[in-house]
Short mmCIF file of C-alpha atoms and ligand atoms in Angstrom, two decimals:
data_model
loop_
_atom_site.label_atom_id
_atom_site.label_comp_id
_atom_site.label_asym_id
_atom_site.label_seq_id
_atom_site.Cartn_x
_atom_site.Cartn_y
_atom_site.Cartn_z
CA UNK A 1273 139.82 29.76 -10.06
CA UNK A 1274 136.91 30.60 -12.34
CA UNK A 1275 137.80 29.47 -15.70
CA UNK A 1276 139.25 30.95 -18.41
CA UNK A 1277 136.46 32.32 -20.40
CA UNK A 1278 137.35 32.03 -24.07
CA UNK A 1279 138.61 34.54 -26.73
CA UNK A 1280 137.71 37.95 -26.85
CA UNK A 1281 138.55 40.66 -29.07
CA UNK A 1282 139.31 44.36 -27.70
CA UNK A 1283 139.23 47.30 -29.87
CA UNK A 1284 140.77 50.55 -29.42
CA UNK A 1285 139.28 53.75 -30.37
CA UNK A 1286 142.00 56.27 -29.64
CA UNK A 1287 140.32 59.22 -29.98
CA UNK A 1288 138.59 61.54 -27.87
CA UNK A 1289 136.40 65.19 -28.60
CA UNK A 1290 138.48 66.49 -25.27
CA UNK A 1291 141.13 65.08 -22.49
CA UNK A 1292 139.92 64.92 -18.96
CA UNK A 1293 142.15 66.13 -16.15
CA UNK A 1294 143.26 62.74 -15.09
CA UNK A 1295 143.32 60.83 -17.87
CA UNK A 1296 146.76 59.47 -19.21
CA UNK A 1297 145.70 56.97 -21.49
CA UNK A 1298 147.64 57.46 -25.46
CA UNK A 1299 144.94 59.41 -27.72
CA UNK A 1300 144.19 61.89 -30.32
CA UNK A 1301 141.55 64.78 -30.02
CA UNK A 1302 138.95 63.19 -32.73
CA UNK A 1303 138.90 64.92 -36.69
CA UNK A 1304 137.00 63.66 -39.14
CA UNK A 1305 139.78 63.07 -42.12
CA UNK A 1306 142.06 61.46 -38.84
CA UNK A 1307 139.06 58.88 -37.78
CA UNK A 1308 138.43 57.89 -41.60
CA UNK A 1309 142.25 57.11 -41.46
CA UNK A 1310 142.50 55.25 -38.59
CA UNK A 1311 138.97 53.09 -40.14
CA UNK A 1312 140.70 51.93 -42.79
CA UNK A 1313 143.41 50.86 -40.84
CA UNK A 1314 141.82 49.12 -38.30
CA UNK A 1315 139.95 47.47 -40.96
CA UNK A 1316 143.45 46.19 -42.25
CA UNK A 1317 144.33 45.06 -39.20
CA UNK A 1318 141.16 42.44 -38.82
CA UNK A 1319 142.34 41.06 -42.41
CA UNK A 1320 145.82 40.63 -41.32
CA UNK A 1321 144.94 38.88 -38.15
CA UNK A 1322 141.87 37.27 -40.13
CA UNK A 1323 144.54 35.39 -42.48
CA UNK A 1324 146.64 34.37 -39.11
CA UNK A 1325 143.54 32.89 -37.35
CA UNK A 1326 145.07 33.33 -33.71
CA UNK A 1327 141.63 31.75 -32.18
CA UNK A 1328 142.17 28.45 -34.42
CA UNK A 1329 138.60 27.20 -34.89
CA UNK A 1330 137.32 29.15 -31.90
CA UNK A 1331 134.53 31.97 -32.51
CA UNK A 1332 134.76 34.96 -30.31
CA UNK A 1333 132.95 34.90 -26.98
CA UNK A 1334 133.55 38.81 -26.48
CA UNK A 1335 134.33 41.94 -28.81
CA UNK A 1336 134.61 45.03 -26.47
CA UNK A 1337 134.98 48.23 -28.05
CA UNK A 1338 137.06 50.66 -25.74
CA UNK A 1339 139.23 53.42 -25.42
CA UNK A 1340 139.48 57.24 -26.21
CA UNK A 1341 135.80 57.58 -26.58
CA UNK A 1342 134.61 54.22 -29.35
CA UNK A 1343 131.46 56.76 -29.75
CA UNK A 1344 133.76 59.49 -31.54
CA UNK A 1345 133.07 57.28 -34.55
CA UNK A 1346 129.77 56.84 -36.09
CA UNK A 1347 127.52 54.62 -35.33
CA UNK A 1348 127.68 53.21 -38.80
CA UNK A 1349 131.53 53.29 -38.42
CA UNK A 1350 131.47 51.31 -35.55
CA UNK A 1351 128.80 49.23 -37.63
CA UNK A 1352 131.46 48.14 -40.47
CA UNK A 1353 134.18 47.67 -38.32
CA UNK A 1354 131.48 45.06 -35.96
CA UNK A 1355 130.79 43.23 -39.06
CA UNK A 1356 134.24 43.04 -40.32
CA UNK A 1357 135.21 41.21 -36.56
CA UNK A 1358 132.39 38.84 -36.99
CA UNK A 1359 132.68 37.82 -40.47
CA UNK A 1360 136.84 37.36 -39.94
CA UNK A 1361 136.68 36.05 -36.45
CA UNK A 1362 133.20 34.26 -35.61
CA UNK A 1363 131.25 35.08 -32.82
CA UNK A 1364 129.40 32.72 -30.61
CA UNK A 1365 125.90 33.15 -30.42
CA UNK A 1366 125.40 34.28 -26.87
CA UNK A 1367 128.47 36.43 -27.15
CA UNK A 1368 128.74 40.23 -25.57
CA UNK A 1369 129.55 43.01 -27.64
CA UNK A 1370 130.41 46.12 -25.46
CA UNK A 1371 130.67 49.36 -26.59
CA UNK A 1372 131.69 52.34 -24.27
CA UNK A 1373 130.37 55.85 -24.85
CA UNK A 1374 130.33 59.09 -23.84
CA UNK A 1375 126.96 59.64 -22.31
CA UNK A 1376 127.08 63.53 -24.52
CA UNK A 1377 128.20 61.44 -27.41
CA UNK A 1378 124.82 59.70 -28.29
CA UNK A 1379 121.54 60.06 -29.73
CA UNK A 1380 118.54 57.72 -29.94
CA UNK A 1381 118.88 57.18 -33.85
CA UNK A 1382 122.82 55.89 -33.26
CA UNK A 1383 122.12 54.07 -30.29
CA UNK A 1384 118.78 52.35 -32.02
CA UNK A 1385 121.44 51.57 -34.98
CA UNK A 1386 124.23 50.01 -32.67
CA UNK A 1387 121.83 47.75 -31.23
CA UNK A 1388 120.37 46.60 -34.48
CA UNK A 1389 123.74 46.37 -35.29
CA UNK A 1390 124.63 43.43 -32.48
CA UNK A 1391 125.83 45.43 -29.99
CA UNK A 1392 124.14 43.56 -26.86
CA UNK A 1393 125.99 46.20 -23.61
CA UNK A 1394 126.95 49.70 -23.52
CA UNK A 1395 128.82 51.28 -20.95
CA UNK A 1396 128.79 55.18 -20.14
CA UNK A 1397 131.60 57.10 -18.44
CA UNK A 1398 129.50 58.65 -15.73
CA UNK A 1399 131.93 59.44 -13.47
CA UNK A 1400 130.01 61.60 -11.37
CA UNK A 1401 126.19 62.53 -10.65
CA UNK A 1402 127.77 66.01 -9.37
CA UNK A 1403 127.85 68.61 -11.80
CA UNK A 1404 130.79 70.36 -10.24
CA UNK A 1405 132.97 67.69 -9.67
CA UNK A 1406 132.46 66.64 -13.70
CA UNK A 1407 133.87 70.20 -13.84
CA UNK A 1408 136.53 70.35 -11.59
CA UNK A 1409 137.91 67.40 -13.28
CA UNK A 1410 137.93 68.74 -16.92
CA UNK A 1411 135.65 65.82 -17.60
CA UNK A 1412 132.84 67.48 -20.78
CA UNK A 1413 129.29 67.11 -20.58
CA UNK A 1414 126.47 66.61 -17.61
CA UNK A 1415 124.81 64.76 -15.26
CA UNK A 1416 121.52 64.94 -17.53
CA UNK A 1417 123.67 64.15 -20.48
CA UNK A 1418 123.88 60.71 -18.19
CA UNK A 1419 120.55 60.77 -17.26
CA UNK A 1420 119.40 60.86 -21.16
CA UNK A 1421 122.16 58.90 -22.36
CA UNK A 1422 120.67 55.71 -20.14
CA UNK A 1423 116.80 56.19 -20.94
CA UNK A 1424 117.58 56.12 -24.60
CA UNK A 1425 120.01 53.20 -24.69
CA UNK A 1426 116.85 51.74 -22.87
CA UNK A 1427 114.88 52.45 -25.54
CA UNK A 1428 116.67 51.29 -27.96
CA UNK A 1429 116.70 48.10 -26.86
CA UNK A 1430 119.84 47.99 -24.31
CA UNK A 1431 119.52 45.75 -21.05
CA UNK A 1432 123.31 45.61 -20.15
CA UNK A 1433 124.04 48.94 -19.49
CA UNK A 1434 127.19 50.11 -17.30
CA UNK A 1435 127.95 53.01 -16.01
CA UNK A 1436 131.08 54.06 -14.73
CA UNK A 1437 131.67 56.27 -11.39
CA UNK A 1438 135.30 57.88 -9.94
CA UNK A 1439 135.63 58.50 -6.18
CA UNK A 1440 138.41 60.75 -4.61
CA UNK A 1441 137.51 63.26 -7.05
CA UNK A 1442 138.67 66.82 -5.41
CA UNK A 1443 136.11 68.60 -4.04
CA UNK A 1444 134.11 65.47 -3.36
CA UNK A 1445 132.86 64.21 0.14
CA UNK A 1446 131.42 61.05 1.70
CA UNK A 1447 128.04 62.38 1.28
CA UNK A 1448 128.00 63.93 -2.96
CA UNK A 1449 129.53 60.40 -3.25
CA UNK A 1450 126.87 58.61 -1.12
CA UNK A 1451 124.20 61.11 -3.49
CA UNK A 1452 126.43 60.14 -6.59
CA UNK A 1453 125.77 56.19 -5.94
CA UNK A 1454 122.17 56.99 -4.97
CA UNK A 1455 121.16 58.60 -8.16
CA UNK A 1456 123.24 56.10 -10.62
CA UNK A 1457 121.28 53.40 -8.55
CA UNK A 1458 118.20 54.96 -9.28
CA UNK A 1459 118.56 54.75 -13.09
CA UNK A 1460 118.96 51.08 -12.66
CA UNK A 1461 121.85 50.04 -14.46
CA UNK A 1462 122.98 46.45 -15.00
CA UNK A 1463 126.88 47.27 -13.96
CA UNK A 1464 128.71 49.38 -12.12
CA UNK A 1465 131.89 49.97 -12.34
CA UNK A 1466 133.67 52.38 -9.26
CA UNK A 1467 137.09 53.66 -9.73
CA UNK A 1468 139.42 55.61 -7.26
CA UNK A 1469 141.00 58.46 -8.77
CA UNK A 1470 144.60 58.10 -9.36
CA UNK A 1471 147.03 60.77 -9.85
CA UNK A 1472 148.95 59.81 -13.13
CA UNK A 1473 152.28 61.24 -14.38
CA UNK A 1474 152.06 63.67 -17.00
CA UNK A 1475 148.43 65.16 -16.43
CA UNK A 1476 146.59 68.33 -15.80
CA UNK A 1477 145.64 66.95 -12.52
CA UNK A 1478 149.35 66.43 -11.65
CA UNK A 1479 150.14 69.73 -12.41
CA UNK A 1480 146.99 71.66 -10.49
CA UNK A 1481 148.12 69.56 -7.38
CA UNK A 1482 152.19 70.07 -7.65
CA UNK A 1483 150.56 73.86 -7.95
CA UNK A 1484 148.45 73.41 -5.10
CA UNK A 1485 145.44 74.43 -6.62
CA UNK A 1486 143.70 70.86 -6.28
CA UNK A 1487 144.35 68.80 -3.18
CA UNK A 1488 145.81 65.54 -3.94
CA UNK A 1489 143.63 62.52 -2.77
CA UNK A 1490 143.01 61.45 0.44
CA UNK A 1491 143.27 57.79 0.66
CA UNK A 1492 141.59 57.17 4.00
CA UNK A 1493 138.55 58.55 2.55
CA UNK A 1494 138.72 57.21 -0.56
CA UNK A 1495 138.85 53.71 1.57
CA UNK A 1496 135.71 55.07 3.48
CA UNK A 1497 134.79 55.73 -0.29
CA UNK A 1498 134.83 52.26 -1.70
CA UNK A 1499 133.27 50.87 1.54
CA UNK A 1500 130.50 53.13 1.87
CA UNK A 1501 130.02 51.99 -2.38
CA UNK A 1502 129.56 48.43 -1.13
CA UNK A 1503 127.37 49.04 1.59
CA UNK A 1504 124.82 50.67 -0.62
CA UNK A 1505 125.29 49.02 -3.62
CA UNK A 1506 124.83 45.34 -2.13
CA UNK A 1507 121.66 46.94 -0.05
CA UNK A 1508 120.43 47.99 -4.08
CA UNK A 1509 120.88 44.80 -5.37
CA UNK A 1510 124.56 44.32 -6.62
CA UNK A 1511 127.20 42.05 -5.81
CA UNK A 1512 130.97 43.34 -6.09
CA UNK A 1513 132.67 40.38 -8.21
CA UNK A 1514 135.90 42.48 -8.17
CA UNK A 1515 138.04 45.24 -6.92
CA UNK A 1516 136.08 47.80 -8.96
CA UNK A 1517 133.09 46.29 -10.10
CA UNK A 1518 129.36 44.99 -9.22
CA UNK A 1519 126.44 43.57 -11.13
CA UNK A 1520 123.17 42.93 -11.15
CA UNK A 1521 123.28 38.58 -10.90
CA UNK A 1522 123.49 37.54 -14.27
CA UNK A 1523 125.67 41.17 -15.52
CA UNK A 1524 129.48 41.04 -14.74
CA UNK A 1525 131.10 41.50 -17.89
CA UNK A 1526 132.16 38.87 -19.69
CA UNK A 1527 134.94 40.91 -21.11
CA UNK A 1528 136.79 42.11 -17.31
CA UNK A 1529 136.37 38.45 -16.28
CA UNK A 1530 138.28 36.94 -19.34
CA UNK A 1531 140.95 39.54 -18.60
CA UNK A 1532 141.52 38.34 -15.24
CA UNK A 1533 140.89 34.78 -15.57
CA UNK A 1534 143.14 33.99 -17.74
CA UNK A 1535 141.22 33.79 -21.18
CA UNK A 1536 142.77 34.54 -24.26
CA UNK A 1537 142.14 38.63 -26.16
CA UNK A 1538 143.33 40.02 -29.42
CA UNK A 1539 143.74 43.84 -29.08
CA UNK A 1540 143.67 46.07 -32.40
CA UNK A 1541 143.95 49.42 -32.74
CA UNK A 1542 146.95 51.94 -31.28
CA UNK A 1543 148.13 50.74 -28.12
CA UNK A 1544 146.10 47.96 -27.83
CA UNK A 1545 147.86 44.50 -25.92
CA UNK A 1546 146.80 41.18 -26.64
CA UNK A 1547 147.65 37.94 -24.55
CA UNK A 1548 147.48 34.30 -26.12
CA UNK A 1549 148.47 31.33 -25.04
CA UNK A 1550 150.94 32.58 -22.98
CA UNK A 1551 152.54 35.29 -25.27
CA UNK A 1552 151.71 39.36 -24.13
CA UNK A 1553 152.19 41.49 -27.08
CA UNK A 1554 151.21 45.06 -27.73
CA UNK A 1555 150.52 47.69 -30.97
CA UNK A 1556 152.73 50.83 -30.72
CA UNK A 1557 151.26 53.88 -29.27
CA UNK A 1558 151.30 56.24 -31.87
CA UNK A 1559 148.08 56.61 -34.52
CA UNK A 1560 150.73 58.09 -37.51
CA UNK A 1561 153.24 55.18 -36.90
CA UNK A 1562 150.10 52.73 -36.72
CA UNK A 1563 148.19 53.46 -39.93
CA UNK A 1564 151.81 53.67 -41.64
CA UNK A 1565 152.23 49.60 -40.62
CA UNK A 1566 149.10 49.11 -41.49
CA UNK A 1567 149.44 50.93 -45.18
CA UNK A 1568 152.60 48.47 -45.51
CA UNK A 1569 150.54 45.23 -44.25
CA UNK A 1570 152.59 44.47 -41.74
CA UNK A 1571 150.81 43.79 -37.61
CA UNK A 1572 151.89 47.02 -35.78
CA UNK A 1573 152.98 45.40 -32.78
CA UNK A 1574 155.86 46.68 -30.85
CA UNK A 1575 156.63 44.58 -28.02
CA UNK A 1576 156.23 40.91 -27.59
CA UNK A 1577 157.40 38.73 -24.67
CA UNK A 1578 156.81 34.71 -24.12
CA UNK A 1579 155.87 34.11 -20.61
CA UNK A 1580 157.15 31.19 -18.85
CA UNK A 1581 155.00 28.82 -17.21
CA UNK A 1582 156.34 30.24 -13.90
CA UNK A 1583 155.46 33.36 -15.20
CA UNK A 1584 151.84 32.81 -16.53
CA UNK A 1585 150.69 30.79 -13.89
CA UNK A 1586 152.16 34.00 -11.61
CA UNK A 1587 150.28 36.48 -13.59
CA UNK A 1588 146.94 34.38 -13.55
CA UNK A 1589 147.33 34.56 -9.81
CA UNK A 1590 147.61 38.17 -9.34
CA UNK A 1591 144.66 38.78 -11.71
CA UNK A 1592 142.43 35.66 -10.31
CA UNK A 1593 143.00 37.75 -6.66
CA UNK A 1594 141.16 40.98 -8.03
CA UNK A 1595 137.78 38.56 -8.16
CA UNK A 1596 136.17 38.56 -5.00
CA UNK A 1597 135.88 34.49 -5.03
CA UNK A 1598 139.44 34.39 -5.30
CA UNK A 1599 141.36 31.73 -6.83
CA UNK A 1600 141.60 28.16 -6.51
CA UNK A 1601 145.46 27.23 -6.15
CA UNK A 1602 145.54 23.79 -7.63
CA UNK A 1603 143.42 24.90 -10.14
CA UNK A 1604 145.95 27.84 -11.59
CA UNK A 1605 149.03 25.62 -11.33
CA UNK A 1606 150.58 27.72 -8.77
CA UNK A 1607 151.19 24.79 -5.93
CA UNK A 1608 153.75 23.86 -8.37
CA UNK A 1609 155.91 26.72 -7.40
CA UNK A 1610 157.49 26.55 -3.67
CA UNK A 1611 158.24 30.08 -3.95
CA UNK A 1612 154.53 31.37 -4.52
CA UNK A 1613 153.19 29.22 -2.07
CA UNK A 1614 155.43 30.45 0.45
CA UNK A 1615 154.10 33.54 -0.25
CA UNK A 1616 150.53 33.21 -0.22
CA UNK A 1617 151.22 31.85 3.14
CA UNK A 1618 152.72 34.59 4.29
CA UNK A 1619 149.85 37.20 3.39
CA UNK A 1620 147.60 34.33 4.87
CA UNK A 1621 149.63 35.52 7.96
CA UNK A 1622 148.86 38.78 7.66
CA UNK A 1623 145.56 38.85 6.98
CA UNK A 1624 146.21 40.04 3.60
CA UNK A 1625 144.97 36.69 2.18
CA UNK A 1626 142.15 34.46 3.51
CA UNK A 1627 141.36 30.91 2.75
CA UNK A 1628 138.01 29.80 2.02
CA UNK A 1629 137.66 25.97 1.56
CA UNK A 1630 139.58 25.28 -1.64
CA UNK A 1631 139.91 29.15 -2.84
CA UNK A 1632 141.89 31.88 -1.85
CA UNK A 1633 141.42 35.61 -1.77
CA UNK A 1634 141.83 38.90 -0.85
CA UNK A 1635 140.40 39.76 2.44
CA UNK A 1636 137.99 42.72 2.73
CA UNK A 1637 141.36 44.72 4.51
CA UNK A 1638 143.69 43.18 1.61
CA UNK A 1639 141.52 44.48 -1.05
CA UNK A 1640 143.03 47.80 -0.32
CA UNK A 1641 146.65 46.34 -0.86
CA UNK A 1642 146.16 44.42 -4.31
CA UNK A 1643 148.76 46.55 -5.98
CA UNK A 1644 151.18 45.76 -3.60
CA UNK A 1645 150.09 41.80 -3.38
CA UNK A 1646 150.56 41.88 -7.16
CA UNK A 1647 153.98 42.97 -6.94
CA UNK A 1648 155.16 40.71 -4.16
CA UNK A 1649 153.64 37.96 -5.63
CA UNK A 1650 155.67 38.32 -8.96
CA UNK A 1651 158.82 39.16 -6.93
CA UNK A 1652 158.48 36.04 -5.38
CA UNK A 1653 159.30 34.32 -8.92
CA UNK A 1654 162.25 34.71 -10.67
CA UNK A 1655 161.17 36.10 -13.92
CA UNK A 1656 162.82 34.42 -17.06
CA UNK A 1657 160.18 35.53 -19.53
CA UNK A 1658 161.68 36.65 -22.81
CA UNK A 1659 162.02 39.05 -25.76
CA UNK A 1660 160.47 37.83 -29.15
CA UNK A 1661 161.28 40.15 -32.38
CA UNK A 1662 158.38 42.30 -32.81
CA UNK A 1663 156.20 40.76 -35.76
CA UNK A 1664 156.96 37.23 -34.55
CA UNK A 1665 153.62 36.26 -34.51
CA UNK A 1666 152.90 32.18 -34.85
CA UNK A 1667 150.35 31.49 -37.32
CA UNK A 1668 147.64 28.89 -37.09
CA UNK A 1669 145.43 27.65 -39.02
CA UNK A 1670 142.19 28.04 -38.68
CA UNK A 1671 140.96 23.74 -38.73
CA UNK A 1672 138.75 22.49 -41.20
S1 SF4 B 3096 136.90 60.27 -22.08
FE1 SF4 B 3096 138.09 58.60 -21.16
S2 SF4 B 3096 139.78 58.21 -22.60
FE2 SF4 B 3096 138.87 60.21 -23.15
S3 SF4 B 3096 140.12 61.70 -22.07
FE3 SF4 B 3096 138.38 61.25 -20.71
S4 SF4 B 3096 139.10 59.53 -19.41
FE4 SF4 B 3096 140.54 59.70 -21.14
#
C-alpha cells in the first residue's frame, strides 16, 4: 500500500447560504452573529488541542478546510483561523492547504487574500456545466459563476485548483454529461473530482422522488456515466487515482490520499471525525451544543472508539482498495488475519479483486461494488473494537 502520508488537519465549516436538494450533510444556513460564534469557538478548539499536541513533534503535512461552504466565512476569517493552525500545530513547508468554495461565493480581492494567506489549492463545487440540471437540483448559482470563479483563482495565484462534478443528476444524459466533462476540461483544472448522485435519507431529493416528481437514478447509466468520465478524462490528460477522483500527474490531493492510506487527521469544528493512531473519534453534530463545550473548555467530542489491530488493519484495507494501485497485503498487516485473506481470495474469484504483482485491487468491474467489498471485508473480522468515555483523549507531549 502507498504509505501513510502524515498528519493532516480537517476543518469544518458548517454553514451554508442555501441547502442543495441532495445534500444531507449536518449544517446551518450561514448569519453573520452565528459565524462570529462558531470563530471563536473553533479558535478554542485549536488551543485545546494545541495544549494536547496529538501530532507529538510532527508539523502538519495537510490542513483542508471543508464542509457547509468554508467560503461562507471571510476571507480574513478563514485567514485567522489558518494562522491559528499553523502557529499551534506546525506545518511542513511543502504542505497543502485546501480550501473548498462555492464558485458564487468568491471574488478576486478574497481569493488574492487567501492565497497570500498560504492557501496553496482550492476546490469549487461545480457540479454541473448544465444550467438546468444546477437547477433541478436546488444547487444556487451558475455555470459562469464556475467559469469566473476558476479564471480568478488563476489570477490570484492558484495552480491546484479542483473542481467537483455529480453524475446521475435527473434530467441528465450521457451526452450534457459528456458536454459537462468537456467544458470543465477545457478550463484546465488540476483535479477532478466525479461523484454519483446518491439519494440520501431525509432530503428534498428523497421526497420529489417518493412523489414522483424526479426519477430516482438509474444506475446502469450512471455506470456508463463514470466510464464514459474515464475515457475522456485519461484522453485530456488525467489519471483516476481513485474511485472518484483524477489529477493532472503531480495533483491528487494530498488530503483524500492520507484519508485512505491510513495517515493520521485531527477534525475540528461540528461534526468533524478525527482518526489517530488507531483511535476514531468524532465532535457532536450540533453548532449550539458545540460552541457551548467550547465556552466550558472542554473537546466537544461525542463518540470515541479504540480500534483493534484486527480492526485497523481491516479498515486500512477497505480504504487502500478505493486507490486504483490497490494495496499491498504484507504491507497493511492484513496476511496476519486468516479470515481476510480468505476473503480477498474469494473476490479474487470473482473477479471482484485482481492481483497485480505484489498489490491488490479493485478490478475495473469491482470498482462498481466497493461499498459492498467494504462491508464484506469487515464482516469477515470479528469486530472487538471498543467504547472509550467521550473526552478520553491521551495527551502527548509535544518532544523537546
Ligand atoms: S453547498 Fe455542499 S454542503 Fe452546502 S448544501 Fe450544497 S452540497 Fe451541502
Amino acid at each position: 500500500m502507498t504509505q501513510a502520508n502524515g498528519h493532516g488537519l480537517y476543518l469544518r465549516i458548517p454553514f451554508c447560504h442555501q441547502r442543495c436538494h441532495f445534500c444531507a450533510f449536518y449544517l446551518e444556513i450561514h448569519q453573520t452573529r452565528a459565524a462570529e460564534e462558531f470563530l471563536s469557538s473553533l479558535l478554542s478548539e485549536v488551543r485545546l488541542y494545541g495544549e494536547r499536541h496529538p501530532f507529538g513533534p510532527e508539523p502538519l503535512d495537510s490542513i483542508y478546510f471543508g464542509g457547509g461552504t468554508p467560503t461562507t466565512l471571510t476571507p480574513q476569517q478563514l485567514t485567522t483561523v489558518l494562522s491559528a493552525a499553523r502557529d499551534t500545530f506546525g506545518l511542513a513547508q511543502d504542505a497543502e492547504v485546501s480550501v473548498e468554495a462555492h464558485p458564487g461565493s468568491v471574488t478576486s480581492e478574497g481569493l488574492s487574500q487567501l492565497r497570500r494567506a498560504g492557501f496553496t489549492r482550492i476546490s469549487f463545487g461545480a457540479e454541473s456545466m448544465d444550467q438546468d440540471e444546477l437547477h433541478r437540483v436546488g444547487r444556487p448559482g451558475s455555470v459562469l459563476n464556475t467559469v469566473e470563479a476558476v479564471r480568478a483563482a488563476r489570477e490570484a495565484g492558484f495552480i491546484d485548483i479542483n473542481l467537483d462534478l455529480m453524475y446521475g443528476l435527473p434530467g441528465q444524459t450521457i451526452e450534457s454529461w459528456a458536454r459537462s466533462l468537456r467544458h470543465t476540461i477545457a478550463l484546465a483544472p488540476t483535479h477532478l473530482s466525479c461523484y454519483a448522485l446518491t439519494v440520501e435519507e431525509g432530503t428534498h431529493l428523497q421526497t420529489a422522488i417518493q412523489r414522483g416528481t424526479i426519477a430516482a437514478p438509474d444506475d446502469a447509466l450512471q455506470n456508463e456515466m463514470d466510464d464514459l468520465a474515464e475515457e475522456i478524462l485519461n484522453r485530456a490528460g488525467y489519471s483516476r487515482y481513485e474511485i472518484s477522483n483524477y489529477s493532472r500527474p503531480g495533483f491528487a490531493s494530498r488530503h483524500n490520499r492520507l484519508h485512505w492510506t491510513g495517515g493520521h487527521y485531527l477534525g475540528l469544528g461540528p461534526s468533524a471525525q478525527s482518526y489517530i493512531e488507531g483511535r476514531r473519534f468524532g465532535n457532536v453534530s450540533n453548532l449550539a451544543a458545540y460552541n457551548r463545550a467550547l465556552r466550558n473548555r472542554t473537546l466537544p467530542v461525542t463518540e470515541c472508539e479504540q480500534l483493534t489491530r484486527a480492526d485497523d488493519i481491516c479498515e486500512r484495507v477497505v480504504f487502500g482498495l478505493r486507490m486504483t494501485d490497490g494495496i499491498s497485503l504484507k504491507d497493511t498487516g492484513a496476511m496476519a488475519s486468516a479470515a481476510l485473506t480468505q476473503k480477498v481470495d474469494d473476490l479474487m474469484a470473482e473477479e471482484i479483486l485482481e492481483r497485480s504483482g505484489e498489490r491488490v485491487r479493485l478490478t475495473a468491474g469491482g470498482r462498481r461494488y466497493a461499498d459492498s467489498v467494504a462491508v464484506a471485508l469487515l464482516a469477515s473480522l470479528e469486530s472487538r473494537r471498543h467504547g472509550l468515555p467521550p473526552l478520553d483523549f491521551q495527551v502527548r507531549q509535544r518532544e523537546k
